[in-house]
PDB file of C-alpha atoms in Angstrom:
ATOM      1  CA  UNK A   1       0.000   0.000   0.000  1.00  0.00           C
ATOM      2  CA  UNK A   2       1.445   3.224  -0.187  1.00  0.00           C
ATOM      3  CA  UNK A   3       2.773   5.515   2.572  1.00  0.00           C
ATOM      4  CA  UNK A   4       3.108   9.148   2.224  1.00  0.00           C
ATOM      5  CA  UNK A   5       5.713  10.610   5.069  1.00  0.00           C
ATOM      6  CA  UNK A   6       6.538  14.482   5.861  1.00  0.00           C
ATOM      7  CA  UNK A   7       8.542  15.710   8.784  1.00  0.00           C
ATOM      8  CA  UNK A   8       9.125  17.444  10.983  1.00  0.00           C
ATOM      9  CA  UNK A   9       5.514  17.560  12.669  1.00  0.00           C
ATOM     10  CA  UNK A  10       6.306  20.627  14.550  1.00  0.00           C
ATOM     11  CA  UNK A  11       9.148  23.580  13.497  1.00  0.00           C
ATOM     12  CA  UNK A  12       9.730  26.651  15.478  1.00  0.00           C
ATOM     13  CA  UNK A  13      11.694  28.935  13.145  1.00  0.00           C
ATOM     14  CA  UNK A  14      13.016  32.863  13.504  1.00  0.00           C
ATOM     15  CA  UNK A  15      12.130  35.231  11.132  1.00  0.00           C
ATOM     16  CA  UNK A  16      14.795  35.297   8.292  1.00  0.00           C
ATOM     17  CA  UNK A  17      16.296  31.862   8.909  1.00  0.00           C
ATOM     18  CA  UNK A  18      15.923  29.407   5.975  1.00  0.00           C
ATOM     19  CA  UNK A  19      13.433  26.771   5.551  1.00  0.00           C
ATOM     20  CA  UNK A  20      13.398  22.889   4.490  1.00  0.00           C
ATOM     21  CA  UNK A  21      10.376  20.714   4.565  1.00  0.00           C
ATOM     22  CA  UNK A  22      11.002  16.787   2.769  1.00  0.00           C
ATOM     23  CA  UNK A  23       7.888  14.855   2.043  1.00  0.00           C
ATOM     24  CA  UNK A  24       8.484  11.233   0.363  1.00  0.00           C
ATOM     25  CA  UNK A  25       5.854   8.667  -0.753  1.00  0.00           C
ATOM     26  CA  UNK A  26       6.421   4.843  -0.864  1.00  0.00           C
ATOM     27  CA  UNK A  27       4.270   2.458  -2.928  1.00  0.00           C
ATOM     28  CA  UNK A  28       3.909   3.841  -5.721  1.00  0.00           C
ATOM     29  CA  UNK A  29       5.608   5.576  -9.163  1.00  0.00           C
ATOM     30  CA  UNK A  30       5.414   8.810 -10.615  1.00  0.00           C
ATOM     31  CA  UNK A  31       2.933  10.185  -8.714  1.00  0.00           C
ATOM     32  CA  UNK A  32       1.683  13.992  -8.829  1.00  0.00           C
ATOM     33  CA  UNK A  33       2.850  15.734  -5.520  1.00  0.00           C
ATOM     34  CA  UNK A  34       1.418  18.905  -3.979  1.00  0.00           C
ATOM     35  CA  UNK A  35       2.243  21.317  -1.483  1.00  0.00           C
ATOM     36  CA  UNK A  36      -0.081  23.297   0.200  1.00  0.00           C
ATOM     37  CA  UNK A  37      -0.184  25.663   3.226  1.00  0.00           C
ATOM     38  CA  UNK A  38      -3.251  26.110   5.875  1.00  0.00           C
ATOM     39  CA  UNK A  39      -2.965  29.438   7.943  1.00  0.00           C
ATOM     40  CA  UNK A  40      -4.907  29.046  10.687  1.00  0.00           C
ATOM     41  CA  UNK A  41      -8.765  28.880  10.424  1.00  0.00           C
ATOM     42  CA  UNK A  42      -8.542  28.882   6.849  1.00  0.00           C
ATOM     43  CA  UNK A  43      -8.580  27.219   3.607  1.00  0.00           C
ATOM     44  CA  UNK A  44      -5.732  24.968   2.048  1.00  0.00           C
ATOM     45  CA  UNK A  45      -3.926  27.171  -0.018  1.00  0.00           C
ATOM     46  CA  UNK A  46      -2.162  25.264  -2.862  1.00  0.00           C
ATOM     47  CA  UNK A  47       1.894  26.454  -3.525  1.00  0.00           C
ATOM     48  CA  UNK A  48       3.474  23.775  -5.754  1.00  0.00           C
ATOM     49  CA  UNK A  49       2.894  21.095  -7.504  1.00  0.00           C
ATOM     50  CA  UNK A  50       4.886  18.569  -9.588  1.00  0.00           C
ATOM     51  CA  UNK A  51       3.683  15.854 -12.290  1.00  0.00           C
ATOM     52  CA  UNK A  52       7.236  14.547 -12.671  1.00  0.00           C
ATOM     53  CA  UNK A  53      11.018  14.848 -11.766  1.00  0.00           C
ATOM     54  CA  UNK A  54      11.896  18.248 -11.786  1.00  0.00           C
ATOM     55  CA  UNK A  55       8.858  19.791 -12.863  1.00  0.00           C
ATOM     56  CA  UNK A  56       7.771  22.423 -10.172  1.00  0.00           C
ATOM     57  CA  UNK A  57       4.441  24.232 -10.781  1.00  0.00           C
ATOM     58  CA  UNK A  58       3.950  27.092  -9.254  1.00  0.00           C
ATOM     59  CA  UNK A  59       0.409  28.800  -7.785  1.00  0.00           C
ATOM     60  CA  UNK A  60       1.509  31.534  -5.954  1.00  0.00           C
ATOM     61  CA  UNK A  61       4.446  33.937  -6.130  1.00  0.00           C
ATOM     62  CA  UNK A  62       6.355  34.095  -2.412  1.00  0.00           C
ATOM     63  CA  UNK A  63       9.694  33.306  -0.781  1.00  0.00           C
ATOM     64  CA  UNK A  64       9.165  29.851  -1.176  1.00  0.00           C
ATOM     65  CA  UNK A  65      10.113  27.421  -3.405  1.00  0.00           C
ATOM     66  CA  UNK A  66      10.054  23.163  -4.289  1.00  0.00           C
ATOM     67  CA  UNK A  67      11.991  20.820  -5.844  1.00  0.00           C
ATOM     68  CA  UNK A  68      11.552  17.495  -6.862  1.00  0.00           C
ATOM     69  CA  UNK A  69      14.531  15.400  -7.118  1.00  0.00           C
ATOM     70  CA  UNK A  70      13.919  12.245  -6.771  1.00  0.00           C
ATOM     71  CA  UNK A  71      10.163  10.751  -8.081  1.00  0.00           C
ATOM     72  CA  UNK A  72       9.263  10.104  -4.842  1.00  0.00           C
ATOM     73  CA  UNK A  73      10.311  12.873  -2.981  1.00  0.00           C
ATOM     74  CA  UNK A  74       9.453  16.497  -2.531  1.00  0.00           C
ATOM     75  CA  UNK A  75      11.102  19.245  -0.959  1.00  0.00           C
ATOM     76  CA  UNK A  76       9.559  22.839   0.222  1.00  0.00           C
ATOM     77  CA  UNK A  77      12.285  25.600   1.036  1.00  0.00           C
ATOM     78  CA  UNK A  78      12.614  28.934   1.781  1.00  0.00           C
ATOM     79  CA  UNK A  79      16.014  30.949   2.218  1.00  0.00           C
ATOM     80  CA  UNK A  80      14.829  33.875   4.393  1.00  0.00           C
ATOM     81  CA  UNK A  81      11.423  32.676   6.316  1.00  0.00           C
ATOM     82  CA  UNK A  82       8.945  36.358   7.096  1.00  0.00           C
ATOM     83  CA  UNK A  83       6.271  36.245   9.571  1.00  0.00           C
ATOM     84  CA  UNK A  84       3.492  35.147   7.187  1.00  0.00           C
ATOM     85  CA  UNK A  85       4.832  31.986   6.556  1.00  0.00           C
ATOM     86  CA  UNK A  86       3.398  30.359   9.731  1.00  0.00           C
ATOM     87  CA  UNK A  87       1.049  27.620   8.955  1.00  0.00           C
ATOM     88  CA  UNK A  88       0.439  24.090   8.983  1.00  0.00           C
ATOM     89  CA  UNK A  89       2.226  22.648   5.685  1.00  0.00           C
ATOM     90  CA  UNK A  90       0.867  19.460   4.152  1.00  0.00           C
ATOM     91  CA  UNK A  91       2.451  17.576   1.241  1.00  0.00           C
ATOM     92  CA  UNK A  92       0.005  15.113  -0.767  1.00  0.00           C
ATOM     93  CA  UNK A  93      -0.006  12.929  -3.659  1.00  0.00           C
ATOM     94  CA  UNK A  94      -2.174  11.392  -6.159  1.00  0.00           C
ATOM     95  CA  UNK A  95      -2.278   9.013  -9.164  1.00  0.00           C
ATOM     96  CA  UNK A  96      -3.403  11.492 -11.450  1.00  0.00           C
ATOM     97  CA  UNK A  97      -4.563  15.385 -11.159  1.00  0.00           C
ATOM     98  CA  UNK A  98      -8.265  14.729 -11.482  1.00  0.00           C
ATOM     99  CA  UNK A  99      -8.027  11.671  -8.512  1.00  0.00           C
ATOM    100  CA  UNK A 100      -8.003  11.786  -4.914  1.00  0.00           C
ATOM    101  CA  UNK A 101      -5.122  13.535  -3.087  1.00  0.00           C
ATOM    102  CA  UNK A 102      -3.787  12.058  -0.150  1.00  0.00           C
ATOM    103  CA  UNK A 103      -2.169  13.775   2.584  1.00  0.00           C
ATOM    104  CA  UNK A 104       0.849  13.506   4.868  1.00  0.00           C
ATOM    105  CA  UNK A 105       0.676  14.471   8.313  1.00  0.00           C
ATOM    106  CA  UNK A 106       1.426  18.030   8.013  1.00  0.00           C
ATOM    107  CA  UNK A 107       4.289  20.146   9.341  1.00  0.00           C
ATOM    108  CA  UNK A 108       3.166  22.844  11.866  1.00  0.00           C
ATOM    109  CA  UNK A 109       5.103  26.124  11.421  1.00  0.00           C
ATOM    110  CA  UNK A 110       5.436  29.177  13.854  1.00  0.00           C
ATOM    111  CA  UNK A 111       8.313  32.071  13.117  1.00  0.00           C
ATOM    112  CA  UNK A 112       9.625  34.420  15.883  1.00  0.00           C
TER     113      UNK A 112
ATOM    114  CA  UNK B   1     -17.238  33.567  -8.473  1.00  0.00           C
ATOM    115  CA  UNK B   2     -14.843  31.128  -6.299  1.00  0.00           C
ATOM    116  CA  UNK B   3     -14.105  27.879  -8.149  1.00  0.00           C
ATOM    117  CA  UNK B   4     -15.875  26.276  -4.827  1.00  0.00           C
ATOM    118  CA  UNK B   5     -17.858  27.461  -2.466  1.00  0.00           C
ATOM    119  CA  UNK B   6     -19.480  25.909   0.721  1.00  0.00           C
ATOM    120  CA  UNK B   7     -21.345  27.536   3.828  1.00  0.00           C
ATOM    121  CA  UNK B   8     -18.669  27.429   6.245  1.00  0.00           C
ATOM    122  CA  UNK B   9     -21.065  27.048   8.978  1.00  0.00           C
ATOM    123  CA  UNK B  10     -20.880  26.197  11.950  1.00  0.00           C
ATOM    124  CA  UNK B  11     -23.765  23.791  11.940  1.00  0.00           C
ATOM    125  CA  UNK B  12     -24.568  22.797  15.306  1.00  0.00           C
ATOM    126  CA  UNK B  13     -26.771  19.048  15.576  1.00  0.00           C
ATOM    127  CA  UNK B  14     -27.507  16.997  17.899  1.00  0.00           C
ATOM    128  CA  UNK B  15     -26.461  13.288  18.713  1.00  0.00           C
ATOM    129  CA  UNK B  16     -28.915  11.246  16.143  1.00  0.00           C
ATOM    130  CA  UNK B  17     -29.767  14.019  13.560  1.00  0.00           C
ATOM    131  CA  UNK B  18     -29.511  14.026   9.885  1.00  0.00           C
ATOM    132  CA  UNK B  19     -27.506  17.312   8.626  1.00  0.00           C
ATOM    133  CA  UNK B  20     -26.919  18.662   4.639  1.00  0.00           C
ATOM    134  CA  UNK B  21     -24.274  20.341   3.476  1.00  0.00           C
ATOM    135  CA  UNK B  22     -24.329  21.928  -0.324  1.00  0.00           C
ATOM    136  CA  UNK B  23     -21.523  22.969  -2.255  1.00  0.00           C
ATOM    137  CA  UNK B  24     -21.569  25.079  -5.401  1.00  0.00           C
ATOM    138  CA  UNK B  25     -18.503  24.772  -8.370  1.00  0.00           C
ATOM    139  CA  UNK B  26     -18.320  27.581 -11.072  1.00  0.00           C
ATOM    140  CA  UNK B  27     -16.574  24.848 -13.567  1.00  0.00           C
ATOM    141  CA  UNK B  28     -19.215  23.190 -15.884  1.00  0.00           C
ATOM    142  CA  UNK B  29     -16.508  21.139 -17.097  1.00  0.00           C
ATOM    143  CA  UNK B  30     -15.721  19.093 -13.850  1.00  0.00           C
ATOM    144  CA  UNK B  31     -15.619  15.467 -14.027  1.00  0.00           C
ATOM    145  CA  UNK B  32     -14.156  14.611 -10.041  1.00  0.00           C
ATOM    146  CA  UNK B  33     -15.687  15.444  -7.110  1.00  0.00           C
ATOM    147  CA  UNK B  34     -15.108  14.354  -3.819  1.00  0.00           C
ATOM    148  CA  UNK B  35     -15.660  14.809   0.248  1.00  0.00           C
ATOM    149  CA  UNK B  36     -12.998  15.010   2.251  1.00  0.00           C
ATOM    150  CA  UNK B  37     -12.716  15.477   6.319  1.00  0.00           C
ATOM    151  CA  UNK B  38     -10.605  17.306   8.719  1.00  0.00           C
ATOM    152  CA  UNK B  39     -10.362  17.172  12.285  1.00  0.00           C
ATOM    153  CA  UNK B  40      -8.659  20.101  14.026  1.00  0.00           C
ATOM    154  CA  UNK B  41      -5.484  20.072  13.810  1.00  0.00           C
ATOM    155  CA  UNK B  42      -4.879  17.367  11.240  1.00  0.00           C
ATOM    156  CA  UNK B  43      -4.666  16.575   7.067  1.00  0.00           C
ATOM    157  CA  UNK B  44      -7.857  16.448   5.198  1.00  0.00           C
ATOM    158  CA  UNK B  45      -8.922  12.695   4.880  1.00  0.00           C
ATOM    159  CA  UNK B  46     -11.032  11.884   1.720  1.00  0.00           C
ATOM    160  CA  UNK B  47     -14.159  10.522   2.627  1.00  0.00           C
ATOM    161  CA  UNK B  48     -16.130   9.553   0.114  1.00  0.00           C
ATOM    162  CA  UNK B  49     -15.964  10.243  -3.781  1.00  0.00           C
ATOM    163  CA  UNK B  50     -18.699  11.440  -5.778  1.00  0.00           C
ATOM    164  CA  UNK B  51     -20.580   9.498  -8.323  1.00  0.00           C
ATOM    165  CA  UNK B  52     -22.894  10.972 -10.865  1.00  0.00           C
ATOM    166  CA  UNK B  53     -25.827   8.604  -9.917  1.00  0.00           C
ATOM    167  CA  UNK B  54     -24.992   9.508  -6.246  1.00  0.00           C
ATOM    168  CA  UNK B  55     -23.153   6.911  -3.593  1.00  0.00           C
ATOM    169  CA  UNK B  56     -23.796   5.510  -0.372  1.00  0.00           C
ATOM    170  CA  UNK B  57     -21.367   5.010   2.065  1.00  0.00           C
ATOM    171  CA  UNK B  58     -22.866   3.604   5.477  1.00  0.00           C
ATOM    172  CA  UNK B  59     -24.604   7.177   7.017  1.00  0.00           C
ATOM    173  CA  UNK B  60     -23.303   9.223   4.385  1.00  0.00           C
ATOM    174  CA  UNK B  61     -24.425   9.933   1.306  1.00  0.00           C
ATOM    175  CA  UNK B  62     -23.181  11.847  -1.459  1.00  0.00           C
ATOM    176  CA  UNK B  63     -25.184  13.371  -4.789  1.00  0.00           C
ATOM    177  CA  UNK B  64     -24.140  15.181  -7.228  1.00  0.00           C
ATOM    178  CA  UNK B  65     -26.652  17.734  -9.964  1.00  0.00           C
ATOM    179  CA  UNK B  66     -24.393  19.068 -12.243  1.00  0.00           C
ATOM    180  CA  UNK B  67     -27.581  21.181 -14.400  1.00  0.00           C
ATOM    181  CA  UNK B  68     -26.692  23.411 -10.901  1.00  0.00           C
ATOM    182  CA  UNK B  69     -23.552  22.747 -10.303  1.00  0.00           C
ATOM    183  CA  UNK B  70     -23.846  21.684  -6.935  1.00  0.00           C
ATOM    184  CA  UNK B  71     -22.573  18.647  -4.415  1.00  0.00           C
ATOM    185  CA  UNK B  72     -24.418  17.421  -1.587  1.00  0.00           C
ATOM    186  CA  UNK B  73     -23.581  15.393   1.389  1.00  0.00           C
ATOM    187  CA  UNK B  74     -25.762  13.798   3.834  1.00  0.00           C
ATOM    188  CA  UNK B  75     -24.857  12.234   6.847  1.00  0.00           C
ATOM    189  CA  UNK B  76     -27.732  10.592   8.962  1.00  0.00           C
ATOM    190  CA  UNK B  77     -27.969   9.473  12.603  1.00  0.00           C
ATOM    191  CA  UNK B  78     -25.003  11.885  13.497  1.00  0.00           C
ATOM    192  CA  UNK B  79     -21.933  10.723  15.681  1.00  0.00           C
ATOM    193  CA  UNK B  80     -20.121  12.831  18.258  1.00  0.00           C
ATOM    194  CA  UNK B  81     -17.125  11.563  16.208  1.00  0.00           C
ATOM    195  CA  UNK B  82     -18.895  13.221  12.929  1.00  0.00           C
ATOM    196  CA  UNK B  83     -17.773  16.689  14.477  1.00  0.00           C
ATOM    197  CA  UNK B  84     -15.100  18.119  11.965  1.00  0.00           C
ATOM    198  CA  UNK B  85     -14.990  20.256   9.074  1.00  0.00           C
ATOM    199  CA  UNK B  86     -16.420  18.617   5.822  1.00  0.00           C
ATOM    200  CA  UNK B  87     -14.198  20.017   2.399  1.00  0.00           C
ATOM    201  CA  UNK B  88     -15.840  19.646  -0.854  1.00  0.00           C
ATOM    202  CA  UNK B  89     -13.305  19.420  -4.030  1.00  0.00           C
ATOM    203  CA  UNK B  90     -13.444  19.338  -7.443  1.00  0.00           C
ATOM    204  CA  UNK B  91     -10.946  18.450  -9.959  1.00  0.00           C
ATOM    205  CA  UNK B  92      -9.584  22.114 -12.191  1.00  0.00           C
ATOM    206  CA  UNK B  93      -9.937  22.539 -15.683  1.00  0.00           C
ATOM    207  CA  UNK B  94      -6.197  21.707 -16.013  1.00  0.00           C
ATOM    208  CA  UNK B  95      -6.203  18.641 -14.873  1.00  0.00           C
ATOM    209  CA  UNK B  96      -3.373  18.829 -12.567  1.00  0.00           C
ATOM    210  CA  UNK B  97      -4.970  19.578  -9.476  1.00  0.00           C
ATOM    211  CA  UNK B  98      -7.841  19.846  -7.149  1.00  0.00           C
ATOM    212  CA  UNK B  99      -9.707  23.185  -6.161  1.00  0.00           C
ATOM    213  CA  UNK B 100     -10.817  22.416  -2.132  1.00  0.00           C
ATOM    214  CA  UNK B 101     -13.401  24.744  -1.034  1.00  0.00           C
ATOM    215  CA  UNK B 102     -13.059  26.103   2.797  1.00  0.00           C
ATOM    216  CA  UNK B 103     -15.045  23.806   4.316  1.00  0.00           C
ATOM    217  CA  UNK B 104     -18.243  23.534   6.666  1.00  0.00           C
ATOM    218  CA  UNK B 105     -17.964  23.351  10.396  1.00  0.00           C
ATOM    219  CA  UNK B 106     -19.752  20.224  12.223  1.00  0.00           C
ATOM    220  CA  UNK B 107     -20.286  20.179  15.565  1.00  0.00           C
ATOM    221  CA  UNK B 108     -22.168  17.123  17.123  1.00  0.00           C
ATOM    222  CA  UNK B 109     -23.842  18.027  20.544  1.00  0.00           C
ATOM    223  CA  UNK B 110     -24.611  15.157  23.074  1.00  0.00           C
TER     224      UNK B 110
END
């Protein structure tokens, strides 16, 4: 069956430091991988997504930015984290874009 | 007009009631739609896709009228446990992705 895996669950980061997230997914190949972000009492907001190695799409312009380089594994980073990057980051994947996504357990961010 | 769109609530039942929610999509083109769940603090969990002729899953059911563009979920006989926030989502024109609407608050009273 397949396993989707993100860490760390909880990150306490001060403004301006740099950022790495890794998400990885076992059981599967070439899947499509997402991240999004969740500020609190909101929606998901999708950033990224990727339908292959080394593809990045992009949805929103911001100090972040993902890589894919492996098939399996996906990587959210920042250089210099601001304030409004807190939020609760989930990585999911799916067989295709028009199928269910499923979700990893989410990082929780705060900055100082 | 937001790709989806749900009633965030809350909606407040009690232990045993049936409760609706609706959710509208501006994209006459859709082809996936789905329910997903999320408990505070936590990922979404999918819980049930949804079929054009409409699906059953136990206490939840799911329908779909795409002349209005709208998804429905039912759940009957509400759980305490049912208490979380309900996201309706619908595939994007692209193909790549899935637009998630906000969600609707559940709260199950004793």
């Amino acid at each position: 069956s397949q396993t989707i895996h993100q860490w760390p669950a909880t990150l306490v980061q001060p403004v301006g430091s740099p950022l790495s997230l890794e998400c990885t997914v076992e059981g599967t190949s070439n899947p499509n991988l997402y991240w999004y972000r969740q500020a609190a009492g909101r929606g998901l907001q999708l950033l990224f997504y990727s339908v292959g190695i080394g593809q990045i799409s992009s949805e929103v312009p911001q100090n972040l930015s993902a890589s894919r380089p492996q098939d399996r594994q996906f990587i959210l980073s920042s250089k210099k984290l601001l304030l409004s990057d807190s939020g609760f980051y989930l990585c999911a994947w799916s067989v295709l874009g028009d199928q269910p996504q499923h979700f990893g357990d989410g990082t929780r961010l705060s900055i100082l | 007009r937001k790709e989806v769109e749900q009633d965030p609530g809350p909606f407040n039942v009690p232990e045993g009631a049936t409760v609706a929610f609706n959710c509208t999509y501006s994209n006459s083109a859709s082809q996936s739609f789905f329910w997903y769940r999320q408990d505070c603090r936590k990922e979404p969990k999918l819980l049930m896709s949804v079929y054009s002729s409409g699906n059953e899953d136990g206490r939840f059911t799911a329908q779909l009228n795409r002349a209005s563009q709208y998804i429905s979920l039912l759940i009957r006989d509400s759980k305490l446990s049912d208490s979380a926030t309900y996201l309706c989502v619908v595939n994007r024109d692209s193909g790549y992705a899935l637009n998630f609407g906000k969600g609707t608050s559940l709260l199950v009273t004793p």
